[in-house]
Backbone as JSON, one array per atom type, in Angstrom:
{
  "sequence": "XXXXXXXXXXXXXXXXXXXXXXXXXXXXXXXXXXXXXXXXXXXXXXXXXXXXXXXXXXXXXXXXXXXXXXXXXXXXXXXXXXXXXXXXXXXXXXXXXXXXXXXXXXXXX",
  "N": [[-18.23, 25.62, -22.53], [-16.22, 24.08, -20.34], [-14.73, 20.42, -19.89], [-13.24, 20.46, -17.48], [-12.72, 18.49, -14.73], [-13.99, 19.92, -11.86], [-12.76, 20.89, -8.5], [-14.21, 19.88, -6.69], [-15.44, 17.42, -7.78], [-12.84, 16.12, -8.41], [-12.0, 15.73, -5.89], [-13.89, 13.63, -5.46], [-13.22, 11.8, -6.87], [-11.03, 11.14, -6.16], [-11.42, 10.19, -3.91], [-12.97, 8.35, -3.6], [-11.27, 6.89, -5.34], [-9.62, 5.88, -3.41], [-10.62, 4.6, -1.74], [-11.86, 2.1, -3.33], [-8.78, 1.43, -3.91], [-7.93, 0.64, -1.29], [-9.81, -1.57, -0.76], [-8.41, -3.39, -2.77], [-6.31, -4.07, -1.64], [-7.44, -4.83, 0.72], [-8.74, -7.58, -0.11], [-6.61, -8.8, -1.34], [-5.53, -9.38, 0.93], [-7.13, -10.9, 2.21], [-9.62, -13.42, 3.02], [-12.5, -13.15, 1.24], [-15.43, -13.06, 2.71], [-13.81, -11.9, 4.77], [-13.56, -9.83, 4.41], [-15.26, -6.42, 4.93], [-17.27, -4.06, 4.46], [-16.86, -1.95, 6.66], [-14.25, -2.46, 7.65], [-13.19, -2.36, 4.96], [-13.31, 0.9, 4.51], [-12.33, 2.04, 7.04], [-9.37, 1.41, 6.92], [-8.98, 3.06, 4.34], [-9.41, 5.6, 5.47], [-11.65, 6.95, 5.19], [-15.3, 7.84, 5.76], [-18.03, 5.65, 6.44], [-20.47, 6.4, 4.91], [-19.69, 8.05, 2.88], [-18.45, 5.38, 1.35], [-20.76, 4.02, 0.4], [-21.74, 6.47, -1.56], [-20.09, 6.29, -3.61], [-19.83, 3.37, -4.33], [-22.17, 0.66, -4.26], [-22.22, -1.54, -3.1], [-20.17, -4.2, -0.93], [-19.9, -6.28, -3.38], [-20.05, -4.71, -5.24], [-17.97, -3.71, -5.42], [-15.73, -6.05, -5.57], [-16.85, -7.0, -7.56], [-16.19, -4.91, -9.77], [-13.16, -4.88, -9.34], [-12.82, -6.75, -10.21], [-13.75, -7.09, -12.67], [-11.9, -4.74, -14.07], [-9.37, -6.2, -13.81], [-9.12, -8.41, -15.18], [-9.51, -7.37, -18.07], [-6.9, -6.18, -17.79], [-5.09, -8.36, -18.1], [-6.6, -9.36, -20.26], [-5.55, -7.6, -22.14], [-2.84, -7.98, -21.73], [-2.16, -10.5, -22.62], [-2.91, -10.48, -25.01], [-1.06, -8.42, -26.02], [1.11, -10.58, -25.92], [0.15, -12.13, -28.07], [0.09, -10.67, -30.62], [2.84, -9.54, -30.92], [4.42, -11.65, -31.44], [6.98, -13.32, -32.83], [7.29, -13.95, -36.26], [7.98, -16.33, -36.77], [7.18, -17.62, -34.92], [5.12, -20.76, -34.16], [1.64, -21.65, -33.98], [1.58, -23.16, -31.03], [3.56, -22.77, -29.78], [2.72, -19.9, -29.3], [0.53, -20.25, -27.75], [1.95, -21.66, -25.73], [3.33, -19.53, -24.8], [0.99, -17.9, -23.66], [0.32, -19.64, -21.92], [2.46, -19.93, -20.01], [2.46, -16.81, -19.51], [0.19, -16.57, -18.07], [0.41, -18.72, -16.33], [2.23, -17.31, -14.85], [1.06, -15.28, -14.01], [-1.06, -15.66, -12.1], [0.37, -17.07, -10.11], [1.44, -14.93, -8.91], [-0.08, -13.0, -8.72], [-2.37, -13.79, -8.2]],
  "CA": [[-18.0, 25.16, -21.18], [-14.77, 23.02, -20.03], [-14.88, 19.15, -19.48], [-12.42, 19.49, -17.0], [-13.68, 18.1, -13.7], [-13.65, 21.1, -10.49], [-12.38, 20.26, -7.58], [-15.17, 18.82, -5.87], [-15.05, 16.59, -8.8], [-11.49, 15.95, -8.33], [-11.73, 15.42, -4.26], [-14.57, 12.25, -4.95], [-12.68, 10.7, -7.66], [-9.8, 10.66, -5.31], [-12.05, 9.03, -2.23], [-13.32, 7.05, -4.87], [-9.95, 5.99, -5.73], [-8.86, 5.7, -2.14], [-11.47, 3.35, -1.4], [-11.09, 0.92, -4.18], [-7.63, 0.35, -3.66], [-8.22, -0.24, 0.48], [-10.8, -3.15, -1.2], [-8.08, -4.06, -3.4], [-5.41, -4.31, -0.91], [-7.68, -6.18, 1.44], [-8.65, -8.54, -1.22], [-5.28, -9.59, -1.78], [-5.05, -9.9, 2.26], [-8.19, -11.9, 3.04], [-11.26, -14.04, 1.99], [-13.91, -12.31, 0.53], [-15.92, -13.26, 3.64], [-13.51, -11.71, 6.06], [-12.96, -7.96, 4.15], [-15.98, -6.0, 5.45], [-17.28, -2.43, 4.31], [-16.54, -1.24, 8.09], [-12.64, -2.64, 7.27], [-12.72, -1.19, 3.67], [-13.48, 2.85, 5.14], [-11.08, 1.75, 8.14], [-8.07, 0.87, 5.62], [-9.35, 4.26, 2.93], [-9.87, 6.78, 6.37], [-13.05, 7.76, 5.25], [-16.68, 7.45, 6.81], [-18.98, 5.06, 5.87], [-21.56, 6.72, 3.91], [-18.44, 7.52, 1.7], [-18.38, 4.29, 0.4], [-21.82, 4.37, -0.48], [-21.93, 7.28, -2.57], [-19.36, 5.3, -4.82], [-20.27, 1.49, -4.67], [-23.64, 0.06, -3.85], [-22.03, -2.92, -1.7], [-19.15, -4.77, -1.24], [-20.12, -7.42, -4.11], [-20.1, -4.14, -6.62], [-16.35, -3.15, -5.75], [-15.48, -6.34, -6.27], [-16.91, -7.02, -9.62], [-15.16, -3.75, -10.67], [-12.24, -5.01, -9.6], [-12.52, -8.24, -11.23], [-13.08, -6.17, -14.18], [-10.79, -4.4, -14.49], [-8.65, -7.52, -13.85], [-9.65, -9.37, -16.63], [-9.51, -6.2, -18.59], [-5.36, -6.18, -18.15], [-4.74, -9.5, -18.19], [-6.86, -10.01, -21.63], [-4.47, -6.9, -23.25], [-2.07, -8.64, -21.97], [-2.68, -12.04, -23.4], [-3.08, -9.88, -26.74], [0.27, -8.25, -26.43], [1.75, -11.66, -26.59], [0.03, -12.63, -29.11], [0.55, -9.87, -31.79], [4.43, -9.2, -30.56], [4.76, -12.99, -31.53], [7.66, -13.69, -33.94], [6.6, -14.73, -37.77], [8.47, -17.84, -36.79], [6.41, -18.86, -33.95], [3.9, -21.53, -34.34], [0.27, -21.47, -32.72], [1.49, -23.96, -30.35], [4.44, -21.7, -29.79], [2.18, -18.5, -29.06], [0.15, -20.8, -26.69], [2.71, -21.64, -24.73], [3.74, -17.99, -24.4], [0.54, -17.18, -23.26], [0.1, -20.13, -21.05], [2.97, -19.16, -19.23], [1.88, -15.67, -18.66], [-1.28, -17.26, -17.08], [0.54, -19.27, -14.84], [3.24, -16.28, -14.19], [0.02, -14.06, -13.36], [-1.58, -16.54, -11.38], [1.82, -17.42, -9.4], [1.89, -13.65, -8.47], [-1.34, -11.95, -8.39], [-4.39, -14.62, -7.94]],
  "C": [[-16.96, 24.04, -21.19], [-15.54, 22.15, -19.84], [-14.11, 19.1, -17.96], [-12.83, 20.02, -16.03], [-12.98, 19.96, -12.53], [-13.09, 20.6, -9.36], [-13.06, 19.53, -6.67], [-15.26, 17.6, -6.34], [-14.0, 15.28, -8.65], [-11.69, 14.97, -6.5], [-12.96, 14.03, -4.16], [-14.05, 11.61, -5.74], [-11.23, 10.17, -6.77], [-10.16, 9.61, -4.21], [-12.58, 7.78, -2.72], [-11.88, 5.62, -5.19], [-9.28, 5.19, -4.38], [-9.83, 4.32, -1.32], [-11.52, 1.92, -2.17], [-9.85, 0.49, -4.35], [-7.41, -0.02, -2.47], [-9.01, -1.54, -0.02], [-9.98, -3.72, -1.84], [-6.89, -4.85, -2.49], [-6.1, -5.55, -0.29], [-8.64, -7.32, 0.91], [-7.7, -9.1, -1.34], [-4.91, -10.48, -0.34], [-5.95, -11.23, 2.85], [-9.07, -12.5, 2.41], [-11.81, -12.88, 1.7], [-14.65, -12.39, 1.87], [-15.58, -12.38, 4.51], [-13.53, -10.37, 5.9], [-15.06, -7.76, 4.12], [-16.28, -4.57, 4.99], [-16.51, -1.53, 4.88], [-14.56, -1.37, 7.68], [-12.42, -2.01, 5.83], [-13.11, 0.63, 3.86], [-12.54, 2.65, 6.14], [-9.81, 2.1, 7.67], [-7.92, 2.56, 4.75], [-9.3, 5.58, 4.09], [-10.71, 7.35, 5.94], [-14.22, 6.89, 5.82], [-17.49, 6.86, 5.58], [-20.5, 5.11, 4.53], [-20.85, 6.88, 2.56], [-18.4, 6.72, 0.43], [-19.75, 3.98, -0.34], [-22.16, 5.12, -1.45], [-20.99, 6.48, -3.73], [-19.5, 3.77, -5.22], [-21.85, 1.29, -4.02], [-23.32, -0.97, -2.68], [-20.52, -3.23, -2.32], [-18.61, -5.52, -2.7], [-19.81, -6.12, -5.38], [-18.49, -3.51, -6.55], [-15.72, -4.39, -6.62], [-15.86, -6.79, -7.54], [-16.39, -5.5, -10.25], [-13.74, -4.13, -10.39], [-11.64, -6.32, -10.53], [-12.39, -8.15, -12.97], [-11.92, -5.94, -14.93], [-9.3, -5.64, -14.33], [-8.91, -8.23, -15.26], [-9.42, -8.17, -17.7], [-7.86, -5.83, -18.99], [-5.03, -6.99, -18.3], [-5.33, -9.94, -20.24], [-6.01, -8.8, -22.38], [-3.17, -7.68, -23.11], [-1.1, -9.97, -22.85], [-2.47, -11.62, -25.11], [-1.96, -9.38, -27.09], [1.03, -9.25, -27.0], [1.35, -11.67, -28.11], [0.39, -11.75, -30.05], [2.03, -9.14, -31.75], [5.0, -10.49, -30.92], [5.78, -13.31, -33.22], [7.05, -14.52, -34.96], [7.25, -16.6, -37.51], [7.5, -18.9, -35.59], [5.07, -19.46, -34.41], [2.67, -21.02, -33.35], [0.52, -21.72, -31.58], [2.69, -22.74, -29.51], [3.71, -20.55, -28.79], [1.31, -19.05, -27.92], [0.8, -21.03, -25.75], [3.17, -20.46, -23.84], [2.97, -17.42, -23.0], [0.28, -18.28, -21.91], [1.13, -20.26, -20.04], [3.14, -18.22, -18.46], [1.14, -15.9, -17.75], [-0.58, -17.81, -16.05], [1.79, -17.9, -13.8], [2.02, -15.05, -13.27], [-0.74, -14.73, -12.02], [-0.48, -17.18, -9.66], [1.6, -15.97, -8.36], [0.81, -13.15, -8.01], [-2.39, -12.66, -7.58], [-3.65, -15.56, -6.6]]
}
């Protein structure tokens, strides 16, 4: 028997998908306070129950997205570091990365 998903499969990983980046978007747009289930299915065009079958609550999107945040940011952090010229010092490779941090932070957070 195949692994690979059917289309029903296929059509909730997509609503799935379509819903976590409407939460990610309006995350970036608003407090935490102000982004709302009702506004994350609004944003995604799907119905409410929707979002239930894929998250439990608001509080569980975002801790997946915070996840996965932390999740690119620490490969990141690691690229530096092991792409780091034999010549650079610790202090050196710190700086690197404490740059990134504030370049990610500048941009994203």
């Amino acid at each position: 028997m195949s692994n690979k998903p059917n289309s029903r499969q296929r059509q909730s990983e997509l609503m799935r998908q379509k819903i976590y980046e409407s939460a990610a978007k309006l995350f970036t747009e608003r407090d935490y306070s102000e982004v709302t289930v009702e506004s994350i299915v609004k944003l995604a065009g799907v119905a409410k129950g929707s979002f239930y079958v894929h998250f439990e609550s608001k509080d569980a999107v975002i801790a997946e997205l915070i996840t996965e945040y932390v999740k690119e940011v620490d490969n990141d952090y690691q690229t530096i570091v092991h792409s780091a010229p034999p010549s650079f010092s610790s202090f050196d490779i710190i700086k690197a990365v404490v740059a990134r941090i504030v370049d990610v932070l500048s941009k994203k957070v």
